[in-house]
């Protein structure tokens, strides 16, 4: 089983998400907070970032990383994302990489994300969601 997470409603209508290990994020539908749909895209981008970090730092040095932008095609009729577009941009302008080294880095980053990104693996397969509703009285 994974890490236990939960959400709680705030008086202002926003929500807070928590984890057993102390992580916290605010979300909702208003201005200045992420929507649940945003969090889906953030999960995909964050997973790619963490999965690619070793390959990028190994080539470019500690503290280097990628800028990852995710957009999703949304179907309002089905109320679901039908696909995602993920752009991974590695700034290697200071590294003076040859074309061959740049291509090798691109391949390594792709392999690391394809192998290590749990979120991507989850999104590309059908993932059942079991739900249980309890009303405490």
Short mmCIF file of N, CA, C and O in Angstrom, two decimals:
data_model
loop_
_atom_site.label_atom_id
_atom_site.label_comp_id
_atom_site.label_asym_id
_atom_site.label_seq_id
_atom_site.Cartn_x
_atom_site.Cartn_y
_atom_site.Cartn_z
N UNK A 1 0.84 -1.19 0.00
CA UNK A 1 0.00 0.00 0.00
C UNK A 1 0.88 1.24 0.00
O UNK A 1 1.92 1.26 0.62
N UNK A 2 0.45 2.27 -0.67
CA UNK A 2 1.20 3.51 -0.74
C UNK A 2 1.02 4.38 0.49
O UNK A 2 0.37 4.01 1.46
N UNK A 3 1.59 5.54 0.41
CA UNK A 3 1.49 6.51 1.49
C UNK A 3 0.04 6.96 1.67
O UNK A 3 -0.68 7.19 0.70
N UNK A 4 -0.40 7.08 2.91
CA UNK A 4 -1.78 7.50 3.20
C UNK A 4 -1.92 8.99 2.98
O UNK A 4 -1.13 9.79 3.48
N UNK A 5 -2.93 9.37 2.20
CA UNK A 5 -3.23 10.78 1.89
C UNK A 5 -4.69 11.05 2.23
O UNK A 5 -5.52 10.16 2.18
N UNK A 6 -4.98 12.30 2.57
CA UNK A 6 -6.37 12.69 2.80
C UNK A 6 -6.55 14.16 2.51
O UNK A 6 -5.58 14.92 2.44
N UNK A 7 -7.80 14.55 2.29
CA UNK A 7 -8.13 15.96 2.04
C UNK A 7 -9.19 16.41 3.02
O UNK A 7 -10.00 15.60 3.50
N UNK A 8 -9.15 17.70 3.33
CA UNK A 8 -10.12 18.30 4.25
C UNK A 8 -10.56 19.64 3.69
O UNK A 8 -9.75 20.40 3.15
N UNK A 9 -11.84 19.94 3.85
CA UNK A 9 -12.42 21.19 3.36
C UNK A 9 -12.13 22.32 4.33
O UNK A 9 -12.21 22.16 5.56
N UNK A 10 -11.82 23.50 3.79
CA UNK A 10 -11.60 24.71 4.59
C UNK A 10 -12.86 25.57 4.58
O UNK A 10 -13.70 25.46 3.69
N UNK A 11 -12.96 26.47 5.53
CA UNK A 11 -14.14 27.34 5.63
C UNK A 11 -14.29 28.25 4.42
O UNK A 11 -15.40 28.64 4.07
N UNK A 12 -13.16 28.59 3.75
CA UNK A 12 -13.23 29.47 2.58
C UNK A 12 -13.60 28.73 1.30
O UNK A 12 -13.66 29.32 0.22
N UNK A 13 -13.87 27.42 1.38
CA UNK A 13 -14.25 26.64 0.22
C UNK A 13 -13.09 25.92 -0.46
O UNK A 13 -13.31 25.08 -1.33
N UNK A 14 -11.88 26.26 -0.09
CA UNK A 14 -10.73 25.55 -0.64
C UNK A 14 -10.53 24.24 0.12
O UNK A 14 -11.24 23.97 1.09
N UNK A 15 -9.59 23.47 -0.32
CA UNK A 15 -9.29 22.18 0.30
C UNK A 15 -7.81 22.09 0.59
O UNK A 15 -6.99 22.70 -0.10
N UNK A 16 -7.45 21.31 1.60
CA UNK A 16 -6.05 21.01 1.91
C UNK A 16 -5.86 19.51 1.78
O UNK A 16 -6.69 18.73 2.23
N UNK A 17 -4.75 19.13 1.15
CA UNK A 17 -4.37 17.73 1.05
C UNK A 17 -3.18 17.50 1.97
O UNK A 17 -2.28 18.34 2.06
N UNK A 18 -3.19 16.38 2.67
CA UNK A 18 -2.15 16.06 3.64
C UNK A 18 -1.64 14.65 3.41
O UNK A 18 -2.33 13.82 2.83
N UNK A 19 -0.44 14.38 3.93
CA UNK A 19 0.09 13.02 3.95
C UNK A 19 0.59 12.71 5.35
O UNK A 19 0.86 13.63 6.14
N UNK A 20 0.73 11.43 5.64
CA UNK A 20 1.23 11.00 6.94
C UNK A 20 2.62 11.56 7.24
O UNK A 20 2.97 11.75 8.40
N UNK A 21 3.40 11.82 6.20
CA UNK A 21 4.77 12.30 6.44
C UNK A 21 4.89 13.82 6.43
O UNK A 21 5.99 14.36 6.41
N UNK A 22 3.76 14.54 6.47
CA UNK A 22 3.79 15.98 6.65
C UNK A 22 3.67 16.82 5.39
O UNK A 22 3.69 18.05 5.47
N UNK A 23 3.53 16.22 4.22
CA UNK A 23 3.34 17.00 3.00
C UNK A 23 1.97 17.68 3.03
O UNK A 23 1.02 17.18 3.65
N UNK A 24 1.88 18.82 2.33
CA UNK A 24 0.64 19.60 2.34
C UNK A 24 0.54 20.41 1.05
O UNK A 24 1.54 20.94 0.58
N UNK A 25 -0.65 20.46 0.47
CA UNK A 25 -0.91 21.32 -0.68
C UNK A 25 -2.36 21.79 -0.61
O UNK A 25 -3.24 21.06 -0.16
N UNK A 26 -2.58 23.03 -1.04
CA UNK A 26 -3.93 23.60 -1.06
C UNK A 26 -4.46 23.49 -2.50
O UNK A 26 -3.72 23.71 -3.45
N UNK A 27 -5.74 23.13 -2.61
CA UNK A 27 -6.35 23.07 -3.94
C UNK A 27 -7.81 23.46 -3.85
O UNK A 27 -8.36 23.64 -2.77
N UNK A 28 -8.43 23.61 -4.99
CA UNK A 28 -9.84 23.98 -5.03
C UNK A 28 -10.24 24.37 -6.44
O UNK A 28 -9.66 23.90 -7.41
N UNK A 29 -11.19 25.30 -6.53
CA UNK A 29 -11.65 25.74 -7.84
C UNK A 29 -11.51 27.23 -8.03
O UNK A 29 -11.83 27.76 -9.08
N UNK A 30 -11.04 27.93 -7.03
CA UNK A 30 -10.94 29.38 -7.11
C UNK A 30 -9.61 29.85 -7.68
O UNK A 30 -8.74 29.06 -8.04
N UNK A 31 -9.47 31.14 -7.72
CA UNK A 31 -8.23 31.76 -8.22
C UNK A 31 -7.10 31.51 -7.22
O UNK A 31 -7.29 31.60 -6.01
N UNK A 32 -5.94 31.20 -7.75
CA UNK A 32 -4.77 31.05 -6.91
C UNK A 32 -4.58 29.69 -6.27
O UNK A 32 -3.69 29.50 -5.46
N UNK A 33 -5.43 28.72 -6.62
CA UNK A 33 -5.26 27.35 -6.13
C UNK A 33 -5.33 26.39 -7.32
O UNK A 33 -5.98 26.66 -8.32
N UNK A 34 -4.65 25.27 -7.18
CA UNK A 34 -4.69 24.26 -8.21
C UNK A 34 -6.02 23.52 -8.17
O UNK A 34 -6.55 23.24 -7.09
N UNK A 35 -6.56 23.19 -9.34
CA UNK A 35 -7.74 22.34 -9.40
C UNK A 35 -7.28 20.88 -9.36
O UNK A 35 -6.09 20.60 -9.61
N UNK A 36 -8.17 19.95 -9.10
CA UNK A 36 -7.78 18.54 -9.18
C UNK A 36 -7.22 18.16 -10.56
O UNK A 36 -6.28 17.39 -10.65
N UNK A 37 -7.78 18.73 -11.63
CA UNK A 37 -7.24 18.49 -12.97
C UNK A 37 -5.82 18.99 -13.11
O UNK A 37 -4.98 18.36 -13.76
N UNK A 38 -5.54 20.15 -12.51
CA UNK A 38 -4.16 20.66 -12.49
C UNK A 38 -3.24 19.69 -11.78
O UNK A 38 -2.11 19.45 -12.21
N UNK A 39 -3.71 19.14 -10.67
CA UNK A 39 -2.89 18.21 -9.89
C UNK A 39 -2.57 16.95 -10.67
O UNK A 39 -1.48 16.37 -10.52
N UNK A 40 -3.50 16.51 -11.52
CA UNK A 40 -3.24 15.37 -12.39
C UNK A 40 -2.05 15.67 -13.30
O UNK A 40 -1.14 14.86 -13.46
N UNK A 41 -2.06 16.86 -13.90
CA UNK A 41 -0.97 17.25 -14.80
C UNK A 41 0.33 17.49 -14.03
O UNK A 41 1.41 17.13 -14.49
N UNK A 42 0.22 18.08 -12.83
CA UNK A 42 1.41 18.29 -12.00
C UNK A 42 2.03 16.95 -11.62
O UNK A 42 3.26 16.80 -11.60
N UNK A 43 1.20 15.96 -11.32
CA UNK A 43 1.72 14.63 -10.99
C UNK A 43 2.53 14.06 -12.14
O UNK A 43 3.61 13.49 -11.94
N UNK A 44 2.03 14.21 -13.36
CA UNK A 44 2.75 13.71 -14.53
C UNK A 44 4.07 14.46 -14.73
O UNK A 44 5.12 13.84 -14.93
N UNK A 45 4.04 15.79 -14.63
CA UNK A 45 5.26 16.59 -14.80
C UNK A 45 6.25 16.32 -13.67
O UNK A 45 7.45 16.18 -13.91
N UNK A 46 5.76 16.24 -12.45
CA UNK A 46 6.63 15.99 -11.30
C UNK A 46 7.30 14.63 -11.38
O UNK A 46 8.48 14.48 -11.06
N UNK A 47 6.56 13.64 -11.84
CA UNK A 47 7.13 12.30 -11.97
C UNK A 47 8.22 12.29 -13.04
O UNK A 47 9.29 11.70 -12.84
N UNK A 48 8.00 12.97 -14.15
CA UNK A 48 9.02 13.06 -15.20
C UNK A 48 10.24 13.80 -14.69
O UNK A 48 11.38 13.43 -14.98
N UNK A 49 10.02 14.85 -13.89
CA UNK A 49 11.14 15.62 -13.34
C UNK A 49 12.01 14.74 -12.44
O UNK A 49 13.25 14.72 -12.58
N UNK A 50 11.39 14.04 -11.52
CA UNK A 50 12.15 13.19 -10.60
C UNK A 50 12.80 12.01 -11.32
O UNK A 50 13.92 11.63 -11.01
N UNK A 51 12.09 11.45 -12.31
CA UNK A 51 12.64 10.31 -13.05
C UNK A 51 13.84 10.70 -13.91
O UNK A 51 14.75 9.90 -14.12
N UNK A 52 13.84 11.92 -14.42
CA UNK A 52 14.92 12.37 -15.31
C UNK A 52 16.09 13.01 -14.58
O UNK A 52 17.15 13.24 -15.17
N UNK A 53 15.94 13.30 -13.31
CA UNK A 53 16.93 14.07 -12.56
C UNK A 53 18.32 13.45 -12.60
O UNK A 53 19.30 14.14 -12.85
N UNK A 54 18.43 12.14 -12.38
CA UNK A 54 19.75 11.49 -12.36
C UNK A 54 20.46 11.65 -13.69
O UNK A 54 21.64 12.00 -13.75
N UNK A 55 19.74 11.38 -14.78
CA UNK A 55 20.35 11.46 -16.12
C UNK A 55 20.84 12.87 -16.41
O UNK A 55 21.94 13.06 -16.96
N UNK A 56 20.07 13.86 -16.04
CA UNK A 56 20.44 15.24 -16.31
C UNK A 56 21.62 15.67 -15.44
O UNK A 56 22.60 16.25 -15.94
N UNK A 57 21.55 15.38 -14.14
CA UNK A 57 22.65 15.77 -13.25
C UNK A 57 23.94 15.03 -13.61
O UNK A 57 25.03 15.59 -13.48
N UNK A 58 23.83 13.79 -14.05
CA UNK A 58 25.02 13.01 -14.42
C UNK A 58 25.76 13.69 -15.58
O UNK A 58 26.98 13.68 -15.63
N UNK A 59 25.00 14.29 -16.50
CA UNK A 59 25.59 14.92 -17.68
C UNK A 59 25.92 16.39 -17.44
O UNK A 59 26.98 16.86 -17.83
N UNK A 60 25.01 17.12 -16.79
CA UNK A 60 25.16 18.58 -16.69
C UNK A 60 25.65 19.08 -15.34
O UNK A 60 26.03 20.23 -15.22
N UNK A 61 25.61 18.24 -14.31
CA UNK A 61 26.06 18.65 -13.00
C UNK A 61 24.94 18.74 -11.99
O UNK A 61 23.76 18.87 -12.34
N UNK A 62 25.33 18.67 -10.73
CA UNK A 62 24.37 18.68 -9.63
C UNK A 62 23.53 19.96 -9.65
O UNK A 62 24.02 21.04 -9.92
N UNK A 63 22.25 19.79 -9.37
CA UNK A 63 21.33 20.92 -9.31
C UNK A 63 20.68 21.26 -10.64
O UNK A 63 19.79 22.09 -10.70
N UNK A 64 21.12 20.62 -11.71
CA UNK A 64 20.51 20.87 -13.02
C UNK A 64 19.26 20.03 -13.16
O UNK A 64 19.14 18.95 -12.57
N UNK A 65 18.32 20.49 -13.95
CA UNK A 65 17.08 19.76 -14.15
C UNK A 65 16.39 20.22 -15.42
O UNK A 65 16.95 20.98 -16.20
N UNK A 66 15.19 19.77 -15.60
CA UNK A 66 14.42 20.09 -16.79
C UNK A 66 13.24 20.98 -16.41
O UNK A 66 12.83 21.03 -15.25
N UNK A 67 12.73 21.67 -17.39
CA UNK A 67 11.44 22.37 -17.25
C UNK A 67 10.44 21.51 -18.00
O UNK A 67 10.63 21.21 -19.18
N UNK A 68 9.40 21.10 -17.30
CA UNK A 68 8.44 20.17 -17.89
C UNK A 68 7.07 20.82 -17.89
O UNK A 68 6.56 21.23 -16.85
N UNK A 69 6.50 20.93 -19.08
CA UNK A 69 5.19 21.53 -19.26
C UNK A 69 4.23 20.44 -19.72
O UNK A 69 4.53 19.71 -20.67
N UNK A 70 3.11 20.32 -19.04
CA UNK A 70 2.10 19.32 -19.40
C UNK A 70 0.80 20.02 -19.72
O UNK A 70 0.35 20.90 -18.98
N UNK A 71 0.22 19.63 -20.83
CA UNK A 71 -1.11 20.11 -21.20
C UNK A 71 -1.97 18.88 -21.43
O UNK A 71 -1.46 17.82 -21.79
N UNK A 72 -3.24 19.01 -21.21
CA UNK A 72 -4.13 17.87 -21.38
C UNK A 72 -5.29 18.19 -22.29
O UNK A 72 -5.81 19.31 -22.26
N UNK A 73 -5.68 17.23 -23.10
CA UNK A 73 -6.88 17.36 -23.91
C UNK A 73 -8.05 16.91 -23.05
O UNK A 73 -8.08 15.78 -22.57
N UNK A 74 -8.99 17.82 -22.85
CA UNK A 74 -10.11 17.56 -21.95
C UNK A 74 -11.38 17.35 -22.76
O UNK A 74 -11.69 18.13 -23.67
N UNK A 75 -12.14 16.32 -22.44
CA UNK A 75 -13.42 16.04 -23.06
C UNK A 75 -14.52 16.41 -22.07
O UNK A 75 -14.74 15.68 -21.10
N UNK A 76 -15.19 17.55 -22.28
CA UNK A 76 -16.22 17.97 -21.32
C UNK A 76 -17.42 17.02 -21.27
O UNK A 76 -18.03 16.87 -20.22
N UNK A 77 -17.72 16.35 -22.38
CA UNK A 77 -18.84 15.40 -22.36
C UNK A 77 -18.57 14.21 -21.45
O UNK A 77 -19.42 13.79 -20.68
N UNK A 78 -17.36 13.67 -21.53
CA UNK A 78 -16.98 12.54 -20.69
C UNK A 78 -16.37 12.96 -19.37
O UNK A 78 -16.07 12.13 -18.52
N UNK A 79 -16.17 14.28 -19.21
CA UNK A 79 -15.55 14.86 -18.01
C UNK A 79 -14.26 14.12 -17.66
O UNK A 79 -14.06 13.66 -16.54
N UNK A 80 -13.37 14.03 -18.67
CA UNK A 80 -12.11 13.32 -18.47
C UNK A 80 -11.06 13.86 -19.43
O UNK A 80 -11.39 14.38 -20.50
N UNK A 81 -9.80 13.73 -19.04
CA UNK A 81 -8.72 13.99 -19.96
C UNK A 81 -8.61 12.81 -20.91
O UNK A 81 -8.67 11.65 -20.47
N UNK A 82 -8.44 13.08 -22.19
CA UNK A 82 -8.31 12.01 -23.17
C UNK A 82 -6.87 11.78 -23.58
O UNK A 82 -6.54 10.72 -24.12
N UNK A 83 -6.01 12.75 -23.35
CA UNK A 83 -4.58 12.60 -23.63
C UNK A 83 -3.82 13.73 -22.97
O UNK A 83 -4.40 14.74 -22.56
N UNK A 84 -2.51 13.54 -22.87
CA UNK A 84 -1.63 14.56 -22.32
C UNK A 84 -0.48 14.81 -23.28
O UNK A 84 0.00 13.87 -23.95
N UNK A 85 -0.04 16.04 -23.35
CA UNK A 85 1.17 16.41 -24.10
C UNK A 85 2.18 16.90 -23.08
O UNK A 85 1.89 17.82 -22.31
N UNK A 86 3.35 16.28 -23.10
CA UNK A 86 4.39 16.59 -22.12
C UNK A 86 5.63 17.07 -22.88
O UNK A 86 6.14 16.39 -23.76
N UNK A 87 6.09 18.27 -22.54
CA UNK A 87 7.29 18.83 -23.14
C UNK A 87 8.37 18.89 -22.08
O UNK A 87 8.21 19.57 -21.06
N UNK A 88 9.46 18.18 -22.32
CA UNK A 88 10.60 18.15 -21.40
C UNK A 88 11.71 18.96 -22.05
O UNK A 88 12.21 18.58 -23.11
N UNK A 89 12.09 20.07 -21.42
CA UNK A 89 13.13 20.93 -21.97
C UNK A 89 14.30 20.96 -21.00
O UNK A 89 14.16 21.38 -19.86
N UNK A 90 15.45 20.51 -21.49
CA UNK A 90 16.68 20.50 -20.70
C UNK A 90 17.55 21.65 -21.19
O UNK A 90 17.93 21.67 -22.36
N UNK A 91 17.85 22.59 -20.32
CA UNK A 91 18.72 23.71 -20.68
C UNK A 91 20.18 23.29 -20.50
O UNK A 91 20.68 23.23 -19.38
N UNK A 92 20.82 22.99 -21.62
CA UNK A 92 22.23 22.57 -21.60
C UNK A 92 23.11 23.61 -22.29
O UNK A 92 24.20 23.30 -22.75
N UNK A 93 22.64 24.87 -22.33
CA UNK A 93 23.38 25.91 -23.05
C UNK A 93 24.76 26.17 -22.45
O UNK A 93 25.67 26.55 -23.18
N UNK A 94 24.92 25.95 -21.16
CA UNK A 94 26.21 26.19 -20.51
C UNK A 94 27.16 25.00 -20.63
O UNK A 94 28.33 25.11 -20.25
N UNK A 95 26.69 23.88 -21.15
CA UNK A 95 27.48 22.64 -21.12
C UNK A 95 28.32 22.42 -22.37
O UNK A 95 29.16 21.52 -22.39
N UNK A 96 28.08 23.19 -23.42
CA UNK A 96 28.82 23.02 -24.68
C UNK A 96 28.79 21.56 -25.17
O UNK A 96 29.82 20.99 -25.52
N UNK A 97 27.61 20.96 -25.17
CA UNK A 97 27.48 19.57 -25.62
C UNK A 97 27.58 19.50 -27.14
O UNK A 97 27.06 20.36 -27.86
N UNK A 98 28.20 18.45 -27.63
CA UNK A 98 28.21 18.18 -29.06
C UNK A 98 26.82 17.70 -29.45
O UNK A 98 26.00 17.32 -28.59
N UNK A 99 26.53 17.67 -30.75
CA UNK A 99 25.24 17.15 -31.21
C UNK A 99 25.05 15.72 -30.74
O UNK A 99 23.96 15.33 -30.32
N UNK A 100 26.12 14.94 -30.78
CA UNK A 100 26.07 13.54 -30.36
C UNK A 100 25.77 13.42 -28.86
O UNK A 100 24.94 12.62 -28.45
N UNK A 101 26.43 14.24 -28.04
CA UNK A 101 26.19 14.21 -26.60
C UNK A 101 24.79 14.69 -26.25
O UNK A 101 24.16 14.16 -25.33
N UNK A 102 24.30 15.70 -26.98
CA UNK A 102 22.94 16.19 -26.75
C UNK A 102 21.92 15.09 -27.08
O UNK A 102 20.94 14.89 -26.35
N UNK A 103 22.16 14.37 -28.16
CA UNK A 103 21.26 13.28 -28.55
C UNK A 103 21.29 12.16 -27.51
O UNK A 103 20.26 11.59 -27.16
N UNK A 104 22.49 11.85 -26.99
CA UNK A 104 22.62 10.82 -25.96
C UNK A 104 21.86 11.23 -24.69
O UNK A 104 21.20 10.40 -24.06
N UNK A 105 21.97 12.50 -24.31
CA UNK A 105 21.25 12.98 -23.13
C UNK A 105 19.75 12.89 -23.36
O UNK A 105 19.01 12.43 -22.47
N UNK A 106 19.28 13.27 -24.53
CA UNK A 106 17.86 13.18 -24.86
C UNK A 106 17.38 11.74 -24.73
O UNK A 106 16.32 11.47 -24.13
N UNK A 107 18.15 10.79 -25.25
CA UNK A 107 17.79 9.37 -25.17
C UNK A 107 17.78 8.88 -23.72
O UNK A 107 16.88 8.14 -23.32
N UNK A 108 18.78 9.29 -22.92
CA UNK A 108 18.84 8.87 -21.51
C UNK A 108 17.65 9.41 -20.73
O UNK A 108 17.05 8.70 -19.92
N UNK A 109 17.34 10.69 -20.94
CA UNK A 109 16.21 11.30 -20.24
C UNK A 109 14.92 10.56 -20.60
O UNK A 109 14.12 10.22 -19.72
N UNK A 110 14.74 10.29 -21.88
CA UNK A 110 13.55 9.56 -22.33
C UNK A 110 13.48 8.18 -21.69
O UNK A 110 12.42 7.77 -21.18
N UNK A 111 14.58 7.45 -21.69
CA UNK A 111 14.61 6.11 -21.08
C UNK A 111 14.30 6.16 -19.59
O UNK A 111 13.55 5.33 -19.08
N UNK A 112 14.90 7.13 -18.89
CA UNK A 112 14.67 7.23 -17.44
C UNK A 112 13.19 7.53 -17.14
O UNK A 112 12.63 6.95 -16.21
N UNK A 113 12.59 8.42 -17.91
CA UNK A 113 11.18 8.73 -17.69
C UNK A 113 10.31 7.53 -18.04
O UNK A 113 9.41 7.16 -17.29
N UNK A 114 10.60 6.90 -19.20
CA UNK A 114 9.80 5.73 -19.60
C UNK A 114 9.91 4.59 -18.59
O UNK A 114 8.95 3.87 -18.36
N UNK A 115 11.07 4.43 -17.99
CA UNK A 115 11.27 3.33 -17.04
C UNK A 115 10.78 3.68 -15.64
O UNK A 115 10.20 2.84 -14.95
N UNK A 116 10.99 4.91 -15.18
CA UNK A 116 10.80 5.22 -13.77
C UNK A 116 9.60 6.06 -13.39
O UNK A 116 9.40 6.34 -12.22
N UNK A 117 8.78 6.47 -14.35
CA UNK A 117 7.67 7.37 -14.01
C UNK A 117 6.39 6.59 -13.75
O UNK A 117 5.64 6.25 -14.67
N UNK A 118 6.11 6.33 -12.49
CA UNK A 118 4.92 5.59 -12.07
C UNK A 118 3.64 6.26 -12.55
O UNK A 118 2.70 5.59 -12.96
N UNK A 119 3.60 7.58 -12.50
CA UNK A 119 2.39 8.29 -12.92
C UNK A 119 2.12 8.05 -14.40
O UNK A 119 1.00 7.75 -14.80
N UNK A 120 3.17 8.15 -15.23
CA UNK A 120 3.00 7.89 -16.66
C UNK A 120 2.54 6.45 -16.88
O UNK A 120 1.62 6.20 -17.67
N UNK A 121 3.15 5.50 -16.18
CA UNK A 121 2.74 4.10 -16.30
C UNK A 121 1.26 3.95 -15.94
O UNK A 121 0.54 3.20 -16.59
N UNK A 122 0.82 4.65 -14.92
CA UNK A 122 -0.57 4.57 -14.47
C UNK A 122 -1.52 5.16 -15.51
O UNK A 122 -2.57 4.59 -15.79
N UNK A 123 -1.13 6.29 -16.10
CA UNK A 123 -2.01 6.97 -17.06
C UNK A 123 -2.14 6.22 -18.37
O UNK A 123 -3.16 6.35 -19.05
N UNK A 124 -1.14 5.45 -18.78
CA UNK A 124 -1.21 4.77 -20.07
C UNK A 124 -1.94 3.44 -20.01
O UNK A 124 -2.13 2.80 -21.03
N UNK A 125 -2.34 3.03 -18.84
CA UNK A 125 -3.14 1.80 -18.71
C UNK A 125 -4.48 2.14 -18.10
O UNK A 125 -4.65 3.18 -17.49
N UNK A 126 -5.43 1.25 -18.27
CA UNK A 126 -6.71 1.44 -17.60
C UNK A 126 -6.48 1.19 -16.12
O UNK A 126 -5.93 0.17 -15.72
N UNK A 127 -6.87 2.16 -15.29
CA UNK A 127 -6.63 2.06 -13.86
C UNK A 127 -7.96 2.13 -13.12
O UNK A 127 -8.53 3.21 -12.98
N UNK A 128 -8.44 1.02 -12.64
CA UNK A 128 -9.71 1.03 -11.90
C UNK A 128 -9.61 1.85 -10.61
O UNK A 128 -8.55 1.89 -9.98
N UNK A 129 -10.68 2.48 -10.26
CA UNK A 129 -10.77 3.22 -9.00
C UNK A 129 -11.93 2.61 -8.22
O UNK A 129 -13.06 2.57 -8.69
N UNK A 130 -11.62 2.12 -7.03
CA UNK A 130 -12.65 1.59 -6.15
C UNK A 130 -13.01 2.69 -5.15
O UNK A 130 -12.12 3.33 -4.60
N UNK A 131 -14.27 2.90 -4.92
CA UNK A 131 -14.70 3.96 -4.03
C UNK A 131 -15.70 3.39 -3.03
O UNK A 131 -16.57 2.60 -3.39
N UNK A 132 -15.57 3.82 -1.79
CA UNK A 132 -16.51 3.44 -0.73
C UNK A 132 -16.94 4.73 -0.04
O UNK A 132 -16.09 5.51 0.39
N UNK A 133 -18.21 4.95 0.04
CA UNK A 133 -18.73 6.15 0.71
C UNK A 133 -19.30 5.72 2.06
O UNK A 133 -20.11 4.79 2.15
N UNK A 134 -18.87 6.40 3.12
CA UNK A 134 -19.36 6.14 4.47
C UNK A 134 -19.96 7.44 5.02
O UNK A 134 -19.33 8.49 4.93
N UNK A 135 -21.15 7.36 5.55
CA UNK A 135 -21.77 8.51 6.20
C UNK A 135 -21.79 8.19 7.68
O UNK A 135 -22.50 7.29 8.14
N UNK A 136 -20.96 8.94 8.44
CA UNK A 136 -20.92 8.72 9.90
C UNK A 136 -22.04 9.51 10.54
O UNK A 136 -22.30 10.65 10.19
N UNK A 137 -22.68 8.89 11.54
CA UNK A 137 -23.77 9.59 12.25
C UNK A 137 -23.48 9.56 13.72
O UNK A 137 -22.82 8.74 14.25
#
